[in-house]
Amino acid sequence: MPAAAAPLTATIEFTLPASRLDHDPAIYLTYDADRSRPSEALRVEVVNLRDELEDAKSPATIDTVAKQLHDRGFAVAKHASNHLGGIPSVEGTQAYLDETAALLKSILGCTRVIAWNSVCRKNAPGLAHKDVPRQQEPEKGFVPSERQQPVASIAHVDQDEVWGAELVGKAAKAPASSFARAQIVNLWRPLSGPVTNAPLAMLPYSEILPGEISKHGSMFGVGMDIHHGKGQNWGYIRHQMPDEVVFLKCFDTAQGADGSALYCGHVAVKVDNDADGIAPELVVPRESIEVRLVALWEKE
């Protein structure tokens, strides 16, 4: 019998729960660029989702992705973009946004999907975070590669239920409650590959206990931090390529009424020896694009 493969390990940055703070955590509900919640870097085992991704090549991919989003709050799939190379232009970016919106609509079977915004990130030492104005409507005429942000290195969820509903309302120009259902789902992919540093790791909703999550103010609204828990099993796509995507559920007006996941955790991680087996010239800083999408189901 062949020896079992050694488990993969990664370092993940988690903020500390309230029980380990010596001050009132309520201060973090107000955004302050110069203040951050104390955190710790922990080495944990991570699961390589590549086998799952390869299995998703079948015609059942759309159903598989929809089920993964329902069950755990994130999904992985193969998808070769026809417009990824055009992102450095306004027209190319818009074509990519339209393409991602159409892809999510085909998966969820919703009435329509609105591309709210996009962000390009790079794993480059010294790359400063850039504050941006709070959006009031869907992004137009913006080229995300012209304003690169650093990787998101703290385990988190993008929106809480209040900011999620507000964002839906701004995107749809109607209250979230006026729709039968609304979701916020991000589509993430690398701009080049294989990814050998700062890959994106995901955590199923069902593995986040109530004491392992807390809220924080951001430049956009209120998001959520994830604290470390012993029952957490983080997964990532080892050596992810541009034709391999991750769907991240961030908000759902159903709030679990149908048994579906409310969201998933995600974060850029440091996987030990992640460049093993990759030609040196291919080991470059990770660059990625993420599109935030609002899916709407109209009332009949």
Short mmCIF file of C-alpha atoms in Angstrom, two decimals:
data_model
loop_
_atom_site.label_atom_id
_atom_site.label_comp_id
_atom_site.label_asym_id
_atom_site.label_seq_id
_atom_site.Cartn_x
_atom_site.Cartn_y
_atom_site.Cartn_z
CA MET A 1 0.00 0.00 0.00
CA PRO A 2 1.46 3.39 -0.95
CA ALA A 3 2.21 5.80 1.85
CA ALA A 4 -0.42 8.43 2.50
CA ALA A 5 0.43 11.91 1.27
CA ALA A 6 1.62 14.26 3.98
CA PRO A 7 -1.07 16.75 5.00
CA LEU A 8 -0.72 20.29 3.68
CA THR A 9 -0.20 23.03 6.23
CA ALA A 10 -0.65 26.77 5.98
CA THR A 11 -0.33 29.86 8.13
CA ILE A 12 -3.58 31.78 8.52
CA GLU A 13 -4.05 35.11 10.27
CA PHE A 14 -7.04 35.22 12.65
CA THR A 15 -8.26 38.11 14.79
CA LEU A 16 -8.71 37.38 18.50
CA PRO A 17 -12.17 36.70 19.96
CA ALA A 18 -13.64 39.05 22.56
CA SER A 19 -12.77 36.59 25.34
CA ARG A 20 -9.06 37.21 24.69
CA LEU A 21 -9.20 40.99 24.51
CA ASP A 22 -8.50 43.32 27.43
CA HIS A 23 -10.75 46.04 26.03
CA ASP A 24 -14.26 46.52 24.63
CA PRO A 25 -14.40 45.03 21.09
CA ALA A 26 -17.18 47.50 20.21
CA ILE A 27 -14.47 49.99 19.22
CA TYR A 28 -13.89 47.94 16.06
CA LEU A 29 -17.42 48.60 14.81
CA THR A 30 -16.26 52.08 13.78
CA TYR A 31 -13.83 52.09 10.88
CA ASP A 32 -10.42 53.55 11.60
CA ALA A 33 -7.67 52.89 9.06
CA ASP A 34 -5.05 53.26 11.81
CA ARG A 35 -6.65 50.77 14.19
CA SER A 36 -6.89 47.00 13.79
CA ARG A 37 -8.11 44.20 16.01
CA PRO A 38 -5.27 42.11 17.54
CA SER A 39 -4.55 38.97 15.56
CA GLU A 40 -2.48 35.81 15.61
CA ALA A 41 -0.86 33.72 12.88
CA LEU A 42 -1.54 30.00 13.29
CA ARG A 43 -0.30 27.03 11.29
CA VAL A 44 -3.20 24.71 10.45
CA GLU A 45 -3.85 21.83 8.10
CA VAL A 46 -5.54 22.74 4.83
CA VAL A 47 -7.36 20.63 2.28
CA ASN A 48 -6.38 20.64 -1.40
CA LEU A 49 -9.60 20.97 -3.43
CA ARG A 50 -7.96 20.10 -6.75
CA ASP A 51 -9.47 16.61 -6.95
CA GLU A 52 -12.91 18.09 -6.37
CA LEU A 53 -12.26 20.67 -9.06
CA GLU A 54 -11.16 18.07 -11.59
CA ASP A 55 -14.34 16.06 -10.87
CA ALA A 56 -16.38 19.18 -11.72
CA LYS A 57 -15.42 18.99 -15.40
CA SER A 58 -18.55 16.96 -16.14
CA PRO A 59 -21.76 18.46 -17.65
CA ALA A 60 -23.15 18.55 -14.10
CA THR A 61 -20.88 21.49 -13.25
CA ILE A 62 -23.70 24.06 -12.98
CA ASP A 63 -25.73 21.87 -10.63
CA THR A 64 -22.58 21.00 -8.67
CA VAL A 65 -21.64 24.65 -8.16
CA ALA A 66 -25.17 25.58 -7.11
CA LYS A 67 -25.22 22.74 -4.58
CA GLN A 68 -21.82 23.68 -3.17
CA LEU A 69 -22.93 27.28 -2.70
CA HIS A 70 -26.11 26.07 -0.99
CA ASP A 71 -24.40 23.55 1.25
CA ARG A 72 -21.17 25.26 2.30
CA GLY A 73 -21.19 28.83 0.98
CA PHE A 74 -18.41 28.47 -1.58
CA ALA A 75 -17.84 26.52 -4.77
CA VAL A 76 -15.00 25.73 -7.16
CA ALA A 77 -15.33 25.26 -10.91
CA LYS A 78 -13.56 25.27 -14.24
CA HIS A 79 -14.31 28.35 -16.35
CA ALA A 80 -12.14 29.77 -19.12
CA SER A 81 -12.86 33.47 -19.53
CA ASN A 82 -13.05 35.03 -22.98
CA HIS A 83 -12.35 38.49 -21.58
CA LEU A 84 -9.75 38.14 -18.81
CA GLY A 85 -7.01 39.55 -21.02
CA GLY A 86 -9.01 42.71 -21.70
CA ILE A 87 -9.17 43.88 -18.07
CA PRO A 88 -6.53 46.65 -18.52
CA SER A 89 -9.12 48.65 -20.51
CA VAL A 90 -12.54 50.07 -19.57
CA GLU A 91 -14.22 48.14 -22.37
CA GLY A 92 -12.40 44.92 -21.49
CA THR A 93 -13.27 45.24 -17.81
CA GLN A 94 -16.95 45.76 -18.63
CA ALA A 95 -16.91 42.70 -20.90
CA TYR A 96 -15.43 40.66 -18.06
CA LEU A 97 -18.01 41.94 -15.57
CA ASP A 98 -20.82 41.07 -17.98
CA GLU A 99 -19.35 37.62 -18.51
CA THR A 100 -19.12 36.87 -14.78
CA ALA A 101 -22.67 38.12 -14.21
CA ALA A 102 -23.98 35.85 -16.98
CA LEU A 103 -22.07 32.90 -15.53
CA LEU A 104 -23.56 33.33 -12.06
CA LYS A 105 -27.06 33.79 -13.50
CA SER A 106 -26.75 30.46 -15.34
CA ILE A 107 -25.70 28.73 -12.13
CA LEU A 108 -28.26 30.18 -9.72
CA GLY A 109 -31.20 30.44 -12.13
CA CYS A 110 -32.07 33.85 -10.75
CA THR A 111 -33.86 36.64 -12.62
CA ARG A 112 -30.83 38.86 -13.09
CA VAL A 113 -27.33 39.55 -11.79
CA ILE A 114 -25.72 42.95 -11.27
CA ALA A 115 -21.94 43.35 -11.18
CA TRP A 116 -21.41 45.70 -8.23
CA ASN A 117 -17.62 46.17 -8.33
CA SER A 118 -14.25 44.53 -8.91
CA VAL A 119 -10.84 44.52 -7.28
CA CYS A 120 -7.40 43.36 -8.39
CA ARG A 121 -4.96 42.25 -5.69
CA LYS A 122 -1.25 41.49 -5.71
CA ASN A 123 0.91 39.72 -3.15
CA ALA A 124 3.64 42.35 -3.15
CA PRO A 125 5.55 43.43 -0.01
CA GLY A 126 4.95 47.07 0.74
CA LEU A 127 1.85 47.41 -1.44
CA ALA A 128 -0.31 49.80 0.57
CA HIS A 129 -4.04 49.45 1.07
CA LYS A 130 -5.89 52.21 -0.76
CA ASP A 131 -9.00 53.79 0.71
CA VAL A 132 -11.75 54.25 -1.85
CA PRO A 133 -15.03 56.20 -1.75
CA ARG A 134 -18.07 54.24 -0.61
CA GLN A 135 -20.05 53.21 -3.68
CA GLN A 136 -23.61 54.37 -4.19
CA GLU A 137 -24.26 52.50 -7.44
CA PRO A 138 -22.74 49.73 -9.60
CA GLU A 139 -19.21 50.43 -10.74
CA LYS A 140 -18.81 51.83 -14.25
CA GLY A 141 -15.81 53.04 -16.23
CA PHE A 142 -13.29 51.63 -13.73
CA VAL A 143 -10.18 49.56 -14.53
CA PRO A 144 -9.34 47.49 -11.42
CA SER A 145 -5.78 46.72 -12.50
CA GLU A 146 -5.00 50.45 -12.20
CA ARG A 147 -5.67 50.40 -8.43
CA GLN A 148 -4.18 47.17 -7.11
CA GLN A 149 -4.85 46.31 -3.49
CA PRO A 150 -2.78 44.01 -1.25
CA VAL A 151 -4.08 40.51 -0.59
CA ALA A 152 -6.74 40.12 2.12
CA SER A 153 -4.69 38.41 4.81
CA ILE A 154 -7.14 38.27 7.75
CA ALA A 155 -9.82 35.54 7.85
CA HIS A 156 -13.12 37.27 7.18
CA VAL A 157 -16.57 37.56 5.59
CA ASP A 158 -17.12 40.66 3.44
CA GLN A 159 -20.51 41.86 4.71
CA ASP A 160 -22.76 41.39 7.70
CA GLU A 161 -26.52 40.98 7.18
CA VAL A 162 -27.22 44.73 7.52
CA TRP A 163 -24.59 45.95 5.08
CA GLY A 164 -25.39 43.06 2.75
CA ALA A 165 -29.02 44.17 2.49
CA GLU A 166 -27.97 47.80 2.00
CA LEU A 167 -25.58 46.86 -0.79
CA VAL A 168 -28.32 44.88 -2.54
CA GLY A 169 -30.61 47.90 -2.31
CA LYS A 170 -28.01 50.24 -3.78
CA ALA A 171 -27.26 47.83 -6.64
CA ALA A 172 -30.89 47.12 -7.47
CA LYS A 173 -32.19 50.63 -6.71
CA ALA A 174 -34.93 48.95 -4.69
CA PRO A 175 -35.04 47.53 -1.14
CA ALA A 176 -33.67 44.01 -0.77
CA SER A 177 -37.02 43.06 0.80
CA SER A 178 -38.81 43.87 -2.47
CA PHE A 179 -37.30 40.75 -4.08
CA ALA A 180 -38.21 37.14 -3.50
CA ARG A 181 -34.55 36.56 -2.75
CA ALA A 182 -31.21 38.29 -3.16
CA GLN A 183 -27.66 37.07 -2.72
CA ILE A 184 -24.18 38.56 -2.89
CA VAL A 185 -21.70 36.16 -4.48
CA ASN A 186 -18.11 36.99 -5.39
CA LEU A 187 -16.25 35.33 -8.24
CA TRP A 188 -12.49 35.06 -7.65
CA ARG A 189 -9.75 33.90 -10.01
CA PRO A 190 -6.01 34.44 -10.48
CA LEU A 191 -4.84 36.60 -13.37
CA SER A 192 -1.99 34.17 -14.02
CA GLY A 193 -0.92 30.79 -12.77
CA PRO A 194 -0.02 28.55 -11.22
CA VAL A 195 -0.61 30.34 -7.91
CA THR A 196 2.32 29.49 -5.64
CA ASN A 197 1.91 32.14 -2.94
CA ALA A 198 -0.98 33.73 -1.04
CA PRO A 199 -3.66 31.41 -2.51
CA LEU A 200 -7.25 31.99 -1.43
CA ALA A 201 -8.54 29.56 1.20
CA MET A 202 -12.19 29.03 2.08
CA LEU A 203 -14.08 27.82 5.15
CA PRO A 204 -17.58 26.26 5.01
CA TYR A 205 -20.32 28.16 6.80
CA SER A 206 -21.26 25.10 8.85
CA GLU A 207 -17.81 25.08 10.46
CA ILE A 208 -18.04 28.61 11.85
CA LEU A 209 -19.38 28.54 15.39
CA PRO A 210 -21.14 31.58 16.91
CA GLY A 211 -18.15 32.37 19.13
CA GLU A 212 -15.79 32.28 16.16
CA ILE A 213 -17.11 35.36 14.38
CA SER A 214 -17.40 39.04 15.22
CA LYS A 215 -18.17 42.26 13.38
CA HIS A 216 -15.91 45.12 12.33
CA GLY A 217 -16.39 48.42 10.57
CA SER A 218 -14.77 48.82 7.16
CA MET A 219 -14.55 51.64 4.64
CA PHE A 220 -17.63 50.16 2.95
CA GLY A 221 -19.88 49.10 5.83
CA VAL A 222 -19.67 46.32 8.40
CA GLY A 223 -17.85 43.05 7.74
CA MET A 224 -17.06 40.06 9.91
CA ASP A 225 -13.85 38.60 11.32
CA ILE A 226 -13.35 34.87 11.76
CA HIS A 227 -11.51 33.63 14.84
CA HIS A 228 -9.75 30.29 14.90
CA GLY A 229 -11.70 27.20 15.91
CA LYS A 230 -10.62 23.58 16.30
CA GLY A 231 -13.42 22.29 14.07
CA GLN A 232 -12.48 24.43 11.09
CA ASN A 233 -11.28 22.80 7.85
CA TRP A 234 -9.94 25.33 5.39
CA GLY A 235 -9.60 24.37 1.71
CA TYR A 236 -7.86 25.85 -1.32
CA ILE A 237 -7.03 24.97 -4.93
CA ARG A 238 -3.36 24.05 -5.04
CA HIS A 239 -1.56 25.77 -7.94
CA GLN A 240 -4.77 27.43 -9.12
CA MET A 241 -4.89 28.58 -12.75
CA PRO A 242 -6.85 31.44 -14.40
CA ASP A 243 -9.44 28.99 -15.79
CA GLU A 244 -10.23 27.78 -12.26
CA VAL A 245 -12.62 29.95 -10.26
CA VAL A 246 -13.95 30.23 -6.74
CA PHE A 247 -17.48 31.42 -5.92
CA LEU A 248 -17.81 33.03 -2.48
CA LYS A 249 -21.25 33.50 -0.97
CA CYS A 250 -21.25 36.64 1.20
CA PHE A 251 -24.92 37.38 1.89
CA ASP A 252 -28.37 35.86 1.40
CA THR A 253 -31.71 37.44 2.26
CA ALA A 254 -33.08 33.94 2.93
CA GLN A 255 -30.86 33.86 6.04
CA GLY A 256 -30.84 30.06 6.09
CA ALA A 257 -34.62 29.58 5.83
CA ASP A 258 -34.10 26.86 3.21
CA GLY A 259 -31.15 25.29 5.02
CA SER A 260 -28.59 27.02 2.84
CA ALA A 261 -25.29 28.48 4.00
CA LEU A 262 -25.41 32.19 4.84
CA TYR A 263 -21.81 32.83 3.76
CA CYS A 264 -18.30 31.37 3.83
CA GLY A 265 -15.03 32.48 5.36
CA HIS A 266 -12.07 33.29 3.13
CA VAL A 267 -8.52 34.61 3.36
CA ALA A 268 -5.16 34.66 1.57
CA VAL A 269 -2.93 32.07 3.25
CA LYS A 270 0.74 31.03 3.30
CA VAL A 271 0.93 27.35 2.36
CA ASP A 272 4.17 25.63 3.34
CA ASN A 273 6.32 24.62 0.36
CA ASP A 274 3.58 25.68 -2.06
CA ALA A 275 6.06 26.32 -4.89
CA ASP A 276 7.37 22.73 -4.82
CA GLY A 277 7.36 21.15 -8.27
CA ILE A 278 6.91 24.49 -10.09
CA ALA A 279 9.55 25.88 -12.45
CA PRO A 280 11.32 28.87 -10.81
CA GLU A 281 10.37 31.26 -13.61
CA LEU A 282 6.68 30.56 -12.89
CA VAL A 283 6.95 31.44 -9.19
CA VAL A 284 5.72 35.03 -9.24
CA PRO A 285 3.62 37.16 -6.85
CA ARG A 286 -0.03 36.15 -6.93
CA GLU A 287 -2.30 38.53 -8.80
CA SER A 288 -6.07 38.08 -8.84
CA ILE A 289 -9.38 39.67 -9.71
CA GLU A 290 -12.56 39.42 -7.68
CA VAL A 291 -15.98 40.57 -8.88
CA ARG A 292 -18.78 41.21 -6.39
CA LEU A 293 -22.12 40.16 -7.89
CA VAL A 294 -25.70 40.78 -6.71
CA ALA A 295 -28.14 38.04 -7.71
CA LEU A 296 -31.85 38.90 -7.69
CA TRP A 297 -35.00 36.79 -7.84
CA GLU A 298 -38.06 38.88 -8.71
CA LYS A 299 -41.33 38.23 -6.91
CA GLU A 300 -43.98 36.59 -9.08
#
